[in-house]
Amino acid sequence: MKYLLSLFAAVILFSCGTQKNQSNYSVIEYEAGACFGFCPIFKMTIQSDRTAILEAEHFNFSKGTSKDEFSKPREGTFKTTIKEADYNKLISLLNDLDVKSLNEKYGERNITDLPTSFLRIKMNDGTAKNVEDYGKRGSEKLKVLYQFFEDLKQNQTWTKVK
């Protein structure tokens, strides 16, 4: 009986430890637009299989903070497979946001030098959600999500494809 109970406990613990965050999202896209300063300009597209494309324009990987950066060519297009733990964290952040209930627009344009972010989500059920956030301050949870995308540029192994 002890062995049977031990085996049952081990199976339960193992199954809990290997559960993955089930994704309801087929494509997750985040785009960070320009400001009048040195805001990173990029678009990141993440597929449900964790493959990702980063289209880096300016101020993502360059060390300089100069307006001359705009006269240089864009930084490039990169690809990677998002680490499983990071992808699961992303899914958790999105689930915590209740994506379908987000407003379509956030921010007021009474200040003219703030960046705009775009969050575009395609769900597995065929629906989509597009969120435009002028100033990137739609909510505290959105700010955390935006920072997560910024961090992905640095904590993944990106390969330049063009």
CSV table of C-alpha atoms in Angstrom, one decimal:
chain,number,residue,atom,x,y,z
A,1,MET,CA,0.0,0.0,0.0
A,2,LYS,CA,2.9,2.4,0.8
A,3,TYR,CA,4.4,1.8,-2.6
A,4,LEU,CA,1.1,2.4,-4.3
A,5,LEU,CA,0.6,5.6,-2.4
A,6,SER,CA,4.2,6.7,-3.2
A,7,LEU,CA,3.8,5.9,-6.9
A,8,PHE,CA,0.5,7.9,-7.0
A,9,ALA,CA,2.1,10.9,-5.3
A,10,ALA,CA,5.0,10.8,-7.7
A,11,VAL,CA,2.7,10.7,-10.7
A,12,ILE,CA,0.7,13.7,-9.4
A,13,LEU,CA,3.9,15.7,-8.6
A,14,PHE,CA,5.4,14.9,-12.0
A,15,SER,CA,2.2,15.9,-13.9
A,16,CYS,CA,2.0,19.2,-12.0
A,17,GLY,CA,5.6,20.0,-12.8
A,18,THR,CA,5.4,19.4,-16.5
A,19,GLN,CA,2.2,21.3,-17.2
A,20,LYS,CA,2.6,24.1,-19.8
A,21,ASN,CA,0.8,27.4,-20.0
A,22,GLN,CA,-1.7,26.6,-22.8
A,23,SER,CA,-1.7,29.4,-25.3
A,24,ASN,CA,-5.0,30.8,-26.7
A,25,TYR,CA,-3.0,33.0,-29.1
A,26,SER,CA,-1.8,32.0,-32.6
A,27,VAL,CA,0.2,35.3,-33.2
A,28,ILE,CA,1.4,37.9,-30.8
A,29,GLU,CA,2.8,41.1,-32.3
A,30,TYR,CA,4.2,44.1,-30.5
A,31,GLU,CA,5.3,47.3,-32.2
A,32,ALA,CA,7.1,50.2,-30.5
A,33,GLY,CA,7.0,53.5,-32.5
A,34,ALA,CA,9.3,56.5,-32.5
A,35,CYS,CA,9.3,59.5,-30.2
A,36,PHE,CA,11.2,62.7,-30.4
A,37,GLY,CA,14.1,61.2,-28.3
A,38,PHE,CA,15.9,57.9,-28.5
A,39,CYS,CA,13.0,55.4,-28.0
A,40,PRO,CA,13.7,51.9,-29.5
A,41,ILE,CA,11.8,51.4,-32.7
A,42,PHE,CA,10.9,47.8,-33.5
A,43,LYS,CA,8.3,45.2,-34.3
A,44,MET,CA,8.3,41.8,-32.7
A,45,THR,CA,6.1,38.9,-34.0
A,46,ILE,CA,5.8,35.7,-32.0
A,47,GLN,CA,4.1,32.6,-33.3
A,48,SER,CA,2.5,30.0,-31.1
A,49,ASP,CA,5.4,27.6,-31.8
A,50,ARG,CA,7.6,30.2,-30.1
A,51,THR,CA,9.4,31.3,-33.3
A,52,ALA,CA,9.9,35.0,-33.4
A,53,ILE,CA,10.9,37.7,-35.8
A,54,LEU,CA,12.3,41.1,-34.7
A,55,GLU,CA,12.4,43.9,-37.1
A,56,ALA,CA,14.7,46.4,-35.4
A,57,GLU,CA,14.8,49.9,-36.8
A,58,HIS,CA,16.8,52.2,-34.5
A,59,PHE,CA,18.0,52.4,-30.9
A,60,ASN,CA,17.6,48.7,-30.1
A,61,PHE,CA,21.2,47.4,-30.2
A,62,SER,CA,23.2,50.5,-31.1
A,63,LYS,CA,25.1,52.0,-28.2
A,64,GLY,CA,24.9,55.6,-29.4
A,65,THR,CA,22.1,58.0,-28.6
A,66,SER,CA,22.3,60.5,-31.4
A,67,LYS,CA,19.8,61.8,-33.9
A,68,ASP,CA,22.5,60.7,-36.5
A,69,GLU,CA,21.2,57.2,-35.9
A,70,PHE,CA,18.3,57.9,-38.2
A,71,SER,CA,20.7,58.5,-41.1
A,72,LYS,CA,22.1,55.0,-40.6
A,73,PRO,CA,20.4,51.9,-42.1
A,74,ARG,CA,17.9,50.1,-40.0
A,75,GLU,CA,19.5,47.6,-37.5
A,76,GLY,CA,18.0,44.6,-39.3
A,77,THR,CA,15.7,41.7,-39.2
A,78,PHE,CA,16.4,38.9,-36.6
A,79,LYS,CA,14.9,35.6,-35.7
A,80,THR,CA,14.9,33.3,-32.7
A,81,THR,CA,12.9,30.7,-30.9
A,82,ILE,CA,11.7,32.2,-27.6
A,83,LYS,CA,12.9,30.3,-24.6
A,84,GLU,CA,10.0,28.1,-23.3
A,85,ALA,CA,10.0,29.7,-19.8
A,86,ASP,CA,9.9,33.2,-21.3
A,87,TYR,CA,7.1,32.2,-23.7
A,88,ASN,CA,5.1,30.8,-20.8
A,89,LYS,CA,5.7,34.0,-18.9
A,90,LEU,CA,4.4,36.0,-21.9
A,91,ILE,CA,1.3,33.8,-22.1
A,92,SER,CA,0.7,34.3,-18.4
A,93,LEU,CA,1.1,38.1,-18.7
A,94,LEU,CA,-1.4,38.1,-21.6
A,95,ASN,CA,-3.9,35.9,-19.7
A,96,ASP,CA,-3.6,38.2,-16.7
A,97,LEU,CA,-4.5,41.2,-18.9
A,98,ASP,CA,-7.7,39.6,-20.2
A,99,VAL,CA,-6.8,40.5,-23.7
A,100,LYS,CA,-10.3,40.6,-25.1
A,101,SER,CA,-11.5,43.2,-22.6
A,102,LEU,CA,-8.7,45.7,-23.4
A,103,ASN,CA,-9.6,49.0,-24.9
A,104,GLU,CA,-8.6,49.6,-28.5
A,105,LYS,CA,-7.0,52.9,-27.7
A,106,TYR,CA,-5.2,54.3,-24.7
A,107,GLY,CA,-3.4,57.6,-24.1
A,108,GLU,CA,-4.2,61.2,-25.0
A,109,ARG,CA,-2.3,63.0,-27.7
A,110,ASN,CA,-2.0,66.3,-25.9
A,111,ILE,CA,1.8,65.7,-25.6
A,112,THR,CA,3.4,65.3,-29.0
A,113,ASP,CA,6.7,63.6,-28.3
A,114,LEU,CA,5.6,60.2,-26.8
A,115,PRO,CA,6.0,56.9,-28.5
A,116,THR,CA,3.0,54.8,-29.5
A,117,SER,CA,2.9,51.0,-29.0
A,118,PHE,CA,0.7,48.6,-30.9
A,119,LEU,CA,-0.3,45.2,-29.5
A,120,ARG,CA,-1.9,42.9,-32.1
A,121,ILE,CA,-3.1,39.5,-30.9
A,122,LYS,CA,-4.6,36.8,-33.1
A,123,MET,CA,-6.5,34.2,-31.1
A,124,ASN,CA,-6.8,30.5,-31.9
A,125,ASP,CA,-10.6,31.0,-32.3
A,126,GLY,CA,-10.0,33.3,-35.3
A,127,THR,CA,-10.7,36.6,-33.4
A,128,ALA,CA,-8.2,39.3,-33.0
A,129,LYS,CA,-7.5,42.2,-30.7
A,130,ASN,CA,-5.6,45.4,-31.6
A,131,VAL,CA,-4.5,47.9,-29.0
A,132,GLU,CA,-2.9,51.3,-29.7
A,133,ASP,CA,-1.3,52.9,-26.7
A,134,TYR,CA,0.0,56.5,-27.1
A,135,GLY,CA,2.6,57.1,-24.4
A,136,LYS,CA,2.8,53.4,-23.4
A,137,ARG,CA,0.9,54.0,-20.2
A,138,GLY,CA,-2.5,52.2,-20.8
A,139,SER,CA,-2.4,50.3,-17.5
A,140,GLU,CA,0.1,49.0,-15.0
A,141,LYS,CA,-0.3,45.5,-16.5
A,142,LEU,CA,0.3,46.8,-20.0
A,143,LYS,CA,3.4,48.6,-18.9
A,144,VAL,CA,4.8,45.3,-17.5
A,145,LEU,CA,4.0,43.6,-20.8
A,146,TYR,CA,5.7,46.3,-22.8
A,147,GLN,CA,8.8,46.0,-20.6
A,148,PHE,CA,8.7,42.2,-21.1
A,149,PHE,CA,8.9,42.7,-24.9
A,150,GLU,CA,11.8,45.2,-24.4
A,151,ASP,CA,13.6,42.6,-22.3
A,152,LEU,CA,13.1,39.8,-24.9
A,153,LYS,CA,15.4,41.8,-27.3
A,154,GLN,CA,18.2,41.4,-24.8
A,155,ASN,CA,17.6,38.0,-23.2
A,156,GLN,CA,17.1,35.8,-26.3
A,157,THR,CA,19.7,34.7,-28.8
A,158,TRP,CA,18.7,36.6,-32.0
A,159,THR,CA,20.2,35.7,-35.4
A,160,LYS,CA,20.3,38.4,-38.0
A,161,VAL,CA,18.6,37.3,-41.3
A,162,LYS,CA,18.9,40.6,-43.2
